[in-house]
């Protein structure tokens, strides 16, 4: 490989030298460079990024994009598949389902595997009214009634506020917009999508009455036994209120750059000229893995979707403390907010809704011991252990057989509940 590169370099240098010599010995030709290079077929233009709505509609499903204002002024973008074009069931009762993404992710993550395997499409084809949430700060939720995302105050939130305000607003809005008089929804969350559910249902227990069944994929609350090496490495530094965490706090994680995001999107979108570049990168990164390789380029086109650094700090605090508790602002501010120097634990015993915990042995983010410790405190839960010993954190989203081992069983549980 190195010899080939050296040869190519020498050839290029030779060409440059030849061109320079020719330029010295010959009169410059009259060339209309504008006509020569103004060839539309030769251009690689930056196209607008596709939204979740565009991706859903591309498969023939009806798609809607809604903007919901939370109690504290954030405007979150939510997408909806109101019915199935295959069933034409728009005039029938369609139970509401809210599906919530994980950290640094967005609604796009749920539909990357297409209509044959992705949970939202399968839900729609099973007769549900499907809503795909986006937590504040990500690609689709970068607006506020009075704050700009350019201002640091915009980013003063953790996943606590996503649960307490955003998920609550999504539930209420979806039930109202459905217009069929329904009083409760089904909920699905992956990773952080489970954490925000636990936070909301613990502190606003009245929302438990608005939940039929809740499905927690790779549930994260207690993090004592988490094996993720990066978390364990940085936890001692950023998982406490100190000069390191203060420097990292209250800002956007990887500030959004529209040009770069559009560039990544154009690299990885189907039928775009540079798609082979993205596919080659994916093959190198995920060679031999069990993820859906067809979906991975679309994943690279849409992720990371953005978040606040406080969301990460909050998780690191959980890992260091061994508690599932509220954000630690330091003793002085904790006294002002909580009336105690140490943040209070989330009272998960208040979660009375039917919670299904889907967990696995090979998940380095949601350790089995931590899931079981949480389950002991939940009054109405059911454990679902993934039998595949290699099933990991990402498999809950992109495993090749996610339809068979996860999505279809979840839909079966929902339909059974609705038939009771």
Tab-separated table of C-alpha atoms in Angstrom:
chain	number	residue	atom	x	y	z
A	1	UNK	CA	0.000	0.000	0.000
A	2	UNK	CA	2.810	2.420	0.913
A	3	UNK	CA	4.648	1.609	-2.345
A	4	UNK	CA	1.493	2.336	-4.352
A	5	UNK	CA	1.068	5.697	-2.613
A	6	UNK	CA	4.715	6.579	-3.264
A	7	UNK	CA	4.339	5.672	-6.942
A	8	UNK	CA	1.173	7.730	-7.248
A	9	UNK	CA	2.890	10.708	-5.593
A	10	UNK	CA	5.823	10.506	-8.011
A	11	UNK	CA	3.475	10.345	-10.996
A	12	UNK	CA	1.570	13.388	-9.753
A	13	UNK	CA	4.815	15.320	-9.197
A	14	UNK	CA	5.901	14.391	-12.697
A	15	UNK	CA	2.645	15.645	-14.164
A	16	UNK	CA	2.950	18.912	-12.252
A	17	UNK	CA	6.514	19.375	-13.499
A	18	UNK	CA	5.478	18.636	-17.086
A	19	UNK	CA	2.619	21.110	-16.861
A	20	UNK	CA	4.930	23.793	-15.460
A	21	UNK	CA	7.454	23.198	-18.257
A	22	UNK	CA	4.737	23.384	-20.890
A	23	UNK	CA	3.445	26.584	-19.346
A	24	UNK	CA	6.899	28.184	-19.628
A	25	UNK	CA	7.546	27.155	-23.246
A	26	UNK	CA	4.087	27.693	-24.730
A	27	UNK	CA	1.733	30.643	-24.960
A	28	UNK	CA	-1.286	30.321	-22.680
A	29	UNK	CA	-4.245	28.949	-24.646
A	30	UNK	CA	-7.536	30.805	-24.722
A	31	UNK	CA	-9.784	28.528	-22.655
A	32	UNK	CA	-13.240	29.392	-21.425
A	33	UNK	CA	-12.847	27.869	-17.972
A	34	UNK	CA	-16.429	28.747	-17.006
A	35	UNK	CA	-17.809	26.585	-19.829
A	36	UNK	CA	-15.256	23.902	-19.159
A	37	UNK	CA	-16.142	23.474	-15.481
A	38	UNK	CA	-19.765	24.544	-15.415
A	39	UNK	CA	-20.979	20.986	-15.813
A	40	UNK	CA	-23.862	20.151	-13.450
A	41	UNK	CA	-23.123	16.437	-13.683
A	42	UNK	CA	-19.636	17.013	-12.278
A	43	UNK	CA	-20.832	18.882	-9.197
A	44	UNK	CA	-21.386	17.291	-5.800
A	45	UNK	CA	-23.917	19.627	-4.252
A	46	UNK	CA	-24.900	19.667	-0.606
A	47	UNK	CA	-28.545	18.659	-0.406
A	48	UNK	CA	-30.867	19.418	2.478
A	49	UNK	CA	-30.922	16.794	5.222
A	50	UNK	CA	-33.927	14.505	5.292
A	51	UNK	CA	-36.056	14.611	8.418
A	52	UNK	CA	-37.758	11.725	10.189
A	53	UNK	CA	-40.940	12.777	8.406
A	54	UNK	CA	-39.219	12.499	5.018
A	55	UNK	CA	-37.833	9.076	5.868
A	56	UNK	CA	-41.226	7.776	6.993
A	57	UNK	CA	-43.012	9.177	3.943
A	58	UNK	CA	-40.418	7.597	1.637
A	59	UNK	CA	-41.839	4.204	2.632
A	60	UNK	CA	-45.400	5.252	1.796
A	61	UNK	CA	-46.626	5.850	5.354
A	62	UNK	CA	-48.508	9.009	6.349
A	63	UNK	CA	-46.161	11.226	8.350
A	64	UNK	CA	-46.619	14.316	10.495
A	65	UNK	CA	-44.218	16.719	12.213
A	66	UNK	CA	-45.505	18.375	15.399
A	67	UNK	CA	-43.967	21.029	17.652
A	68	UNK	CA	-44.872	20.842	21.346
A	69	UNK	CA	-44.238	23.616	23.869
A	70	UNK	CA	-43.267	22.347	27.328
A	71	UNK	CA	-44.188	23.947	30.657
A	72	UNK	CA	-40.744	25.549	30.884
A	73	UNK	CA	-40.740	26.952	27.357
A	74	UNK	CA	-38.782	24.412	25.293
A	75	UNK	CA	-40.207	23.489	21.901
A	76	UNK	CA	-39.710	19.811	21.102
A	77	UNK	CA	-40.198	18.237	17.701
A	78	UNK	CA	-42.259	15.063	17.565
A	79	UNK	CA	-43.083	12.896	14.559
A	80	UNK	CA	-46.198	10.826	14.041
A	81	UNK	CA	-47.372	7.903	11.920
A	82	UNK	CA	-51.124	8.365	12.517
A	83	UNK	CA	-52.232	5.187	10.752
A	84	UNK	CA	-51.094	2.508	8.326
A	85	UNK	CA	-51.520	3.063	4.598
A	86	UNK	CA	-51.631	-0.723	4.324
A	87	UNK	CA	-54.555	-1.070	6.727
A	88	UNK	CA	-56.305	2.208	5.809
A	89	UNK	CA	-57.418	2.296	9.452
A	90	UNK	CA	-57.599	6.072	9.911
A	91	UNK	CA	-61.263	5.837	10.944
A	92	UNK	CA	-60.719	3.077	13.512
A	93	UNK	CA	-59.590	3.206	17.138
A	94	UNK	CA	-55.803	3.326	17.141
A	95	UNK	CA	-54.079	2.972	20.535
A	96	UNK	CA	-51.378	5.599	21.099
A	97	UNK	CA	-47.704	4.615	21.432
A	98	UNK	CA	-44.858	7.006	22.314
A	99	UNK	CA	-41.341	5.845	21.409
A	100	UNK	CA	-38.357	7.670	22.956
A	101	UNK	CA	-34.696	7.596	21.902
A	102	UNK	CA	-31.459	7.342	23.880
A	103	UNK	CA	-28.589	9.738	24.632
A	104	UNK	CA	-27.191	11.718	21.626
A	105	UNK	CA	-29.889	10.117	19.488
A	106	UNK	CA	-33.167	11.195	17.906
A	107	UNK	CA	-36.353	9.893	16.308
A	108	UNK	CA	-34.466	8.817	13.176
A	109	UNK	CA	-32.848	5.964	15.114
A	110	UNK	CA	-36.108	4.036	15.349
A	111	UNK	CA	-36.815	3.831	11.605
A	112	UNK	CA	-33.378	3.052	10.157
A	113	UNK	CA	-34.141	-0.630	9.530
A	114	UNK	CA	-37.095	0.127	7.284
A	115	UNK	CA	-40.733	-1.020	7.323
A	116	UNK	CA	-39.974	-4.743	7.620
A	117	UNK	CA	-38.085	-4.529	10.917
A	118	UNK	CA	-38.331	-1.081	12.544
A	119	UNK	CA	-40.645	-0.862	15.545
A	120	UNK	CA	-42.607	2.289	14.503
A	121	UNK	CA	-43.578	0.803	11.134
A	122	UNK	CA	-44.511	-2.535	12.716
A	123	UNK	CA	-46.611	-0.705	15.313
A	124	UNK	CA	-48.413	1.298	12.642
A	125	UNK	CA	-49.141	-1.883	10.671
A	126	UNK	CA	-50.465	-3.468	13.889
A	127	UNK	CA	-53.053	-0.684	14.174
A	128	UNK	CA	-51.363	1.818	16.504
A	129	UNK	CA	-51.088	5.618	16.411
A	130	UNK	CA	-47.297	5.997	16.638
A	131	UNK	CA	-45.432	9.011	18.056
A	132	UNK	CA	-41.637	9.413	17.928
A	133	UNK	CA	-40.295	11.801	20.565
A	134	UNK	CA	-37.223	14.041	20.572
A	135	UNK	CA	-35.727	15.332	23.806
A	136	UNK	CA	-34.767	18.990	24.137
A	137	UNK	CA	-31.449	19.919	22.585
A	138	UNK	CA	-31.294	17.331	19.816
A	139	UNK	CA	-31.622	17.875	16.057
A	140	UNK	CA	-35.386	18.367	16.153
A	141	UNK	CA	-35.748	20.165	19.496
A	142	UNK	CA	-33.449	23.175	19.340
A	143	UNK	CA	-36.050	25.861	19.999
A	144	UNK	CA	-37.384	27.746	23.000
A	145	UNK	CA	-40.035	30.407	23.484
A	146	UNK	CA	-37.443	32.933	24.721
A	147	UNK	CA	-33.928	31.413	24.672
A	148	UNK	CA	-31.555	30.869	21.790
A	149	UNK	CA	-29.503	27.648	21.607
A	150	UNK	CA	-26.528	29.991	21.219
A	151	UNK	CA	-27.021	31.059	24.846
A	152	UNK	CA	-25.627	28.797	27.599
A	153	UNK	CA	-28.852	29.065	29.603
A	154	UNK	CA	-30.559	27.052	26.856
A	155	UNK	CA	-28.348	24.082	27.760
A	156	UNK	CA	-28.942	24.141	31.512
A	157	UNK	CA	-30.838	20.878	31.647
A	158	UNK	CA	-30.170	17.190	32.098
A	159	UNK	CA	-32.279	14.138	31.305
A	160	UNK	CA	-34.244	15.028	34.449
A	161	UNK	CA	-35.962	17.914	32.623
A	162	UNK	CA	-36.496	15.785	29.521
A	163	UNK	CA	-38.481	13.369	31.667
A	164	UNK	CA	-40.230	15.837	33.947
A	165	UNK	CA	-41.267	18.290	31.224
A	166	UNK	CA	-40.750	16.904	27.706
A	167	UNK	CA	-42.168	13.400	28.105
A	168	UNK	CA	-45.110	14.720	30.119
A	169	UNK	CA	-45.896	17.239	27.365
A	170	UNK	CA	-45.616	14.570	24.665
A	171	UNK	CA	-48.018	12.233	26.477
A	172	UNK	CA	-50.626	14.943	26.962
A	173	UNK	CA	-50.288	16.264	23.418
A	174	UNK	CA	-50.493	12.818	21.783
A	175	UNK	CA	-53.628	11.869	23.730
A	176	UNK	CA	-55.303	15.164	22.872
A	177	UNK	CA	-54.310	15.109	19.195
A	178	UNK	CA	-55.387	11.489	18.742
A	179	UNK	CA	-58.933	12.759	19.298
A	180	UNK	CA	-60.457	9.396	20.173
A	181	UNK	CA	-60.962	10.022	23.869
A	182	UNK	CA	-58.123	7.769	24.954
A	183	UNK	CA	-56.829	8.264	28.497
A	184	UNK	CA	-53.536	6.364	28.353
A	185	UNK	CA	-50.711	5.367	26.017
A	186	UNK	CA	-48.140	2.630	25.551
A	187	UNK	CA	-44.522	3.750	26.014
A	188	UNK	CA	-41.237	2.418	24.624
A	189	UNK	CA	-37.824	3.786	25.592
A	190	UNK	CA	-34.257	2.778	24.876
A	191	UNK	CA	-31.403	3.620	27.276
A	192	UNK	CA	-31.917	7.292	28.215
A	193	UNK	CA	-35.480	6.836	26.966
A	194	UNK	CA	-35.972	4.562	29.980
A	195	UNK	CA	-34.248	6.911	32.434
A	196	UNK	CA	-36.531	9.825	31.565
A	197	UNK	CA	-39.583	7.608	32.041
A	198	UNK	CA	-38.443	6.551	35.514
A	199	UNK	CA	-37.806	10.195	36.453
A	200	UNK	CA	-41.242	11.380	35.298
A	201	UNK	CA	-43.260	8.561	36.818
A	202	UNK	CA	-41.396	8.844	40.132
A	203	UNK	CA	-41.872	12.579	40.632
A	204	UNK	CA	-45.217	13.054	38.871
A	205	UNK	CA	-46.953	9.790	39.810
A	206	UNK	CA	-50.262	11.023	38.416
A	207	UNK	CA	-48.831	10.236	34.971
A	208	UNK	CA	-48.824	6.520	35.787
A	209	UNK	CA	-52.555	6.545	35.106
A	210	UNK	CA	-51.732	7.646	31.549
A	211	UNK	CA	-49.573	4.573	30.876
A	212	UNK	CA	-50.963	1.237	29.691
A	213	UNK	CA	-47.698	-0.670	29.302
A	214	UNK	CA	-44.126	0.655	29.397
A	215	UNK	CA	-41.263	-1.171	27.693
A	216	UNK	CA	-37.765	-0.359	28.870
A	217	UNK	CA	-35.035	-1.482	26.424
A	218	UNK	CA	-31.676	-1.614	28.249
A	219	UNK	CA	-33.073	0.167	31.335
A	220	UNK	CA	-30.693	2.647	32.971
A	221	UNK	CA	-31.289	4.031	36.456
A	222	UNK	CA	-28.946	2.432	38.993
A	223	UNK	CA	-25.438	2.334	37.490
A	224	UNK	CA	-23.255	0.840	40.234
A	225	UNK	CA	-22.105	-2.147	38.176
A	226	UNK	CA	-21.879	-0.492	34.767
A	227	UNK	CA	-18.866	-1.914	32.912
A	228	UNK	CA	-18.418	0.763	30.247
A	229	UNK	CA	-14.698	1.598	30.314
A	230	UNK	CA	-15.070	5.228	29.243
A	231	UNK	CA	-17.640	5.938	31.955
A	232	UNK	CA	-15.470	4.312	34.612
A	233	UNK	CA	-12.422	6.252	33.424
A	234	UNK	CA	-13.929	9.751	33.412
A	235	UNK	CA	-16.402	9.169	36.261
A	236	UNK	CA	-13.993	10.039	39.095
A	237	UNK	CA	-13.286	13.391	37.437
A	238	UNK	CA	-16.651	14.442	36.005
A	239	UNK	CA	-19.014	12.511	38.253
A	240	UNK	CA	-18.590	14.949	41.154
A	241	UNK	CA	-19.184	18.671	41.572
A	242	UNK	CA	-15.667	20.005	41.049
A	243	UNK	CA	-13.624	22.228	38.740
A	244	UNK	CA	-13.633	19.554	36.013
A	245	UNK	CA	-17.406	19.120	35.891
A	246	UNK	CA	-18.024	22.872	36.216
A	247	UNK	CA	-15.841	23.454	33.155
A	248	UNK	CA	-17.812	20.810	31.222
A	249	UNK	CA	-21.315	21.783	32.399
A	250	UNK	CA	-24.117	23.866	30.831
A	251	UNK	CA	-23.161	23.603	27.186
A	252	UNK	CA	-23.997	21.744	24.035
A	253	UNK	CA	-22.105	18.502	23.565
A	254	UNK	CA	-20.360	18.759	20.169
A	255	UNK	CA	-21.891	22.097	19.062
A	256	UNK	CA	-24.165	21.739	16.068
A	257	UNK	CA	-22.697	22.708	12.712
A	258	UNK	CA	-25.260	22.637	9.914
A	259	UNK	CA	-22.652	22.372	7.175
A	260	UNK	CA	-20.872	19.405	8.749
A	261	UNK	CA	-24.159	17.680	9.575
A	262	UNK	CA	-25.332	18.183	5.998
A	263	UNK	CA	-21.995	16.878	4.738
A	264	UNK	CA	-22.286	13.692	6.819
A	265	UNK	CA	-25.864	13.331	5.631
A	266	UNK	CA	-24.809	13.681	1.995
A	267	UNK	CA	-22.031	11.165	2.490
A	268	UNK	CA	-24.388	8.504	3.784
A	269	UNK	CA	-27.794	9.066	2.208
A	270	UNK	CA	-28.953	6.490	-0.385
A	271	UNK	CA	-28.434	7.407	-4.062
A	272	UNK	CA	-26.036	10.242	-3.211
A	273	UNK	CA	-22.728	10.341	-5.094
A	274	UNK	CA	-20.537	9.801	-2.020
A	275	UNK	CA	-22.547	6.920	-0.515
A	276	UNK	CA	-19.757	4.380	-1.305
A	277	UNK	CA	-17.385	6.352	0.949
A	278	UNK	CA	-19.782	6.004	3.876
A	279	UNK	CA	-20.413	2.321	3.157
A	280	UNK	CA	-16.670	1.610	3.175
A	281	UNK	CA	-16.285	3.349	6.536
A	282	UNK	CA	-19.205	1.370	7.970
A	283	UNK	CA	-17.743	-1.911	6.720
A	284	UNK	CA	-14.454	-1.170	8.476
A	285	UNK	CA	-16.072	-0.021	11.733
A	286	UNK	CA	-18.684	-2.751	12.066
A	287	UNK	CA	-17.132	-5.698	10.277
A	288	UNK	CA	-18.270	-8.959	11.825
A	289	UNK	CA	-20.912	-7.350	14.053
A	290	UNK	CA	-24.566	-8.340	14.322
A	291	UNK	CA	-26.049	-4.968	13.426
A	292	UNK	CA	-28.055	-4.283	10.289
A	293	UNK	CA	-25.329	-3.091	7.917
A	294	UNK	CA	-27.877	-1.642	5.506
A	295	UNK	CA	-29.137	0.658	8.255
A	296	UNK	CA	-25.737	1.804	9.521
A	297	UNK	CA	-25.002	4.417	6.809
A	298	UNK	CA	-28.347	6.076	7.602
A	299	UNK	CA	-27.337	5.979	11.258
A	300	UNK	CA	-24.126	7.821	10.447
A	301	UNK	CA	-26.117	10.365	8.433
A	302	UNK	CA	-28.291	11.221	11.426
A	303	UNK	CA	-26.065	10.779	14.489
A	304	UNK	CA	-24.951	12.124	16.858
A	305	UNK	CA	-28.083	14.232	17.152
A	306	UNK	CA	-26.968	16.501	20.015
A	307	UNK	CA	-27.549	16.873	23.739
A	308	UNK	CA	-26.502	18.916	26.771
A	309	UNK	CA	-23.275	18.059	28.563
A	310	UNK	CA	-25.357	18.040	31.764
A	311	UNK	CA	-27.082	14.867	30.593
A	312	UNK	CA	-23.717	13.126	30.542
A	313	UNK	CA	-22.655	14.647	33.850
A	314	UNK	CA	-25.882	13.441	35.463
A	315	UNK	CA	-25.176	9.871	34.340
A	316	UNK	CA	-21.610	10.075	35.631
A	317	UNK	CA	-22.937	11.304	38.987
A	318	UNK	CA	-25.224	8.243	39.102
A	319	UNK	CA	-22.326	5.908	38.386
A	320	UNK	CA	-20.154	7.474	41.061
A	321	UNK	CA	-22.821	7.691	43.762
A	322	UNK	CA	-24.429	4.309	43.155
A	323	UNK	CA	-27.822	6.040	43.501
A	324	UNK	CA	-30.595	6.863	41.053
A	325	UNK	CA	-31.061	10.433	42.162
A	326	UNK	CA	-31.548	13.988	40.971
A	327	UNK	CA	-28.849	16.273	39.578
A	328	UNK	CA	-26.073	17.295	41.974
A	329	UNK	CA	-25.492	21.072	41.906
A	330	UNK	CA	-23.134	21.053	44.906
A	331	UNK	CA	-24.051	21.330	48.618
A	332	UNK	CA	-24.997	25.017	48.639
A	333	UNK	CA	-27.309	24.983	45.621
A	334	UNK	CA	-28.657	21.564	46.599
A	335	UNK	CA	-29.844	23.130	49.873
A	336	UNK	CA	-31.684	25.816	47.915
A	337	UNK	CA	-33.319	23.386	45.499
A	338	UNK	CA	-33.782	20.190	47.527
A	339	UNK	CA	-33.396	21.444	51.123
A	340	UNK	CA	-30.639	18.844	51.556
A	341	UNK	CA	-26.925	18.942	50.723
A	342	UNK	CA	-27.206	15.665	48.815
A	343	UNK	CA	-29.739	15.273	45.952
A	344	UNK	CA	-32.729	13.079	46.823
A	345	UNK	CA	-33.208	9.661	45.228
A	346	UNK	CA	-35.986	9.236	42.690
A	347	UNK	CA	-38.834	7.477	44.507
A	348	UNK	CA	-39.264	4.735	41.905
A	349	UNK	CA	-41.634	3.002	44.309
A	350	UNK	CA	-44.189	5.533	43.002
A	351	UNK	CA	-44.117	3.930	39.550
A	352	UNK	CA	-47.384	2.016	39.604
A	353	UNK	CA	-47.769	1.572	35.846
A	354	UNK	CA	-47.037	-1.773	34.189
A	355	UNK	CA	-43.295	-1.742	33.424
A	356	UNK	CA	-41.544	-4.346	31.281
A	357	UNK	CA	-37.756	-4.459	31.690
A	358	UNK	CA	-35.920	-5.878	28.654
A	359	UNK	CA	-32.278	-6.580	29.563
A	360	UNK	CA	-29.297	-8.709	28.530
A	361	UNK	CA	-26.084	-10.200	29.903
A	362	UNK	CA	-23.723	-8.496	27.436
A	363	UNK	CA	-24.884	-4.904	27.948
A	364	UNK	CA	-21.986	-2.817	29.266
A	365	UNK	CA	-24.304	0.128	29.976
A	366	UNK	CA	-27.176	-1.604	31.794
A	367	UNK	CA	-25.650	-4.287	34.026
A	368	UNK	CA	-27.847	-7.212	35.017
A	369	UNK	CA	-27.239	-6.581	38.727
A	370	UNK	CA	-28.376	-2.972	38.377
A	371	UNK	CA	-31.505	-3.896	36.423
A	372	UNK	CA	-32.450	-6.462	39.066
A	373	UNK	CA	-31.790	-3.965	41.872
A	374	UNK	CA	-34.161	-1.534	40.181
A	375	UNK	CA	-36.766	-4.234	39.585
A	376	UNK	CA	-36.862	-4.995	43.320
A	377	UNK	CA	-38.148	-1.464	43.926
A	378	UNK	CA	-40.799	-1.396	41.187
A	379	UNK	CA	-44.245	-2.470	42.394
A	380	UNK	CA	-45.613	-3.529	38.976
A	381	UNK	CA	-42.932	-4.885	36.692
A	382	UNK	CA	-42.058	-7.887	34.547
A	383	UNK	CA	-38.547	-8.983	33.581
A	384	UNK	CA	-37.658	-10.047	30.032
A	385	UNK	CA	-34.167	-11.512	29.799
A	386	UNK	CA	-32.681	-11.641	26.287
A	387	UNK	CA	-31.498	-15.218	25.893
A	388	UNK	CA	-28.810	-14.377	23.324
A	389	UNK	CA	-25.581	-14.162	25.410
A	390	UNK	CA	-24.064	-11.680	22.926
A	391	UNK	CA	-27.012	-9.266	22.914
A	392	UNK	CA	-25.587	-5.841	23.809
A	393	UNK	CA	-26.736	-2.244	24.292
A	394	UNK	CA	-26.881	-1.427	20.584
A	395	UNK	CA	-28.675	-4.656	19.676
A	396	UNK	CA	-31.883	-3.268	21.186
A	397	UNK	CA	-31.924	-0.809	18.283
A	398	UNK	CA	-30.083	-2.345	15.337
A	399	UNK	CA	-29.738	-6.102	15.746
A	400	UNK	CA	-30.474	-8.035	12.569
A	401	UNK	CA	-33.164	-10.044	14.366
A	402	UNK	CA	-34.641	-7.270	16.503
A	403	UNK	CA	-38.069	-7.839	14.958
A	404	UNK	CA	-38.227	-11.479	16.031
A	405	UNK	CA	-36.701	-11.219	19.501
A	406	UNK	CA	-37.922	-7.801	20.639
A	407	UNK	CA	-40.365	-5.872	18.466
A	408	UNK	CA	-42.919	-8.608	17.852
A	409	UNK	CA	-43.053	-9.705	21.530
A	410	UNK	CA	-43.525	-6.059	22.611
A	411	UNK	CA	-46.384	-5.544	20.155
A	412	UNK	CA	-47.980	-8.786	21.328
A	413	UNK	CA	-47.976	-7.525	24.933
A	414	UNK	CA	-49.507	-4.190	23.902
A	415	UNK	CA	-52.273	-5.805	21.845
A	416	UNK	CA	-53.092	-8.230	24.672
A	417	UNK	CA	-53.446	-5.291	27.077
A	418	UNK	CA	-55.782	-3.440	24.699
A	419	UNK	CA	-57.967	-6.532	24.334
A	420	UNK	CA	-58.499	-6.864	28.097
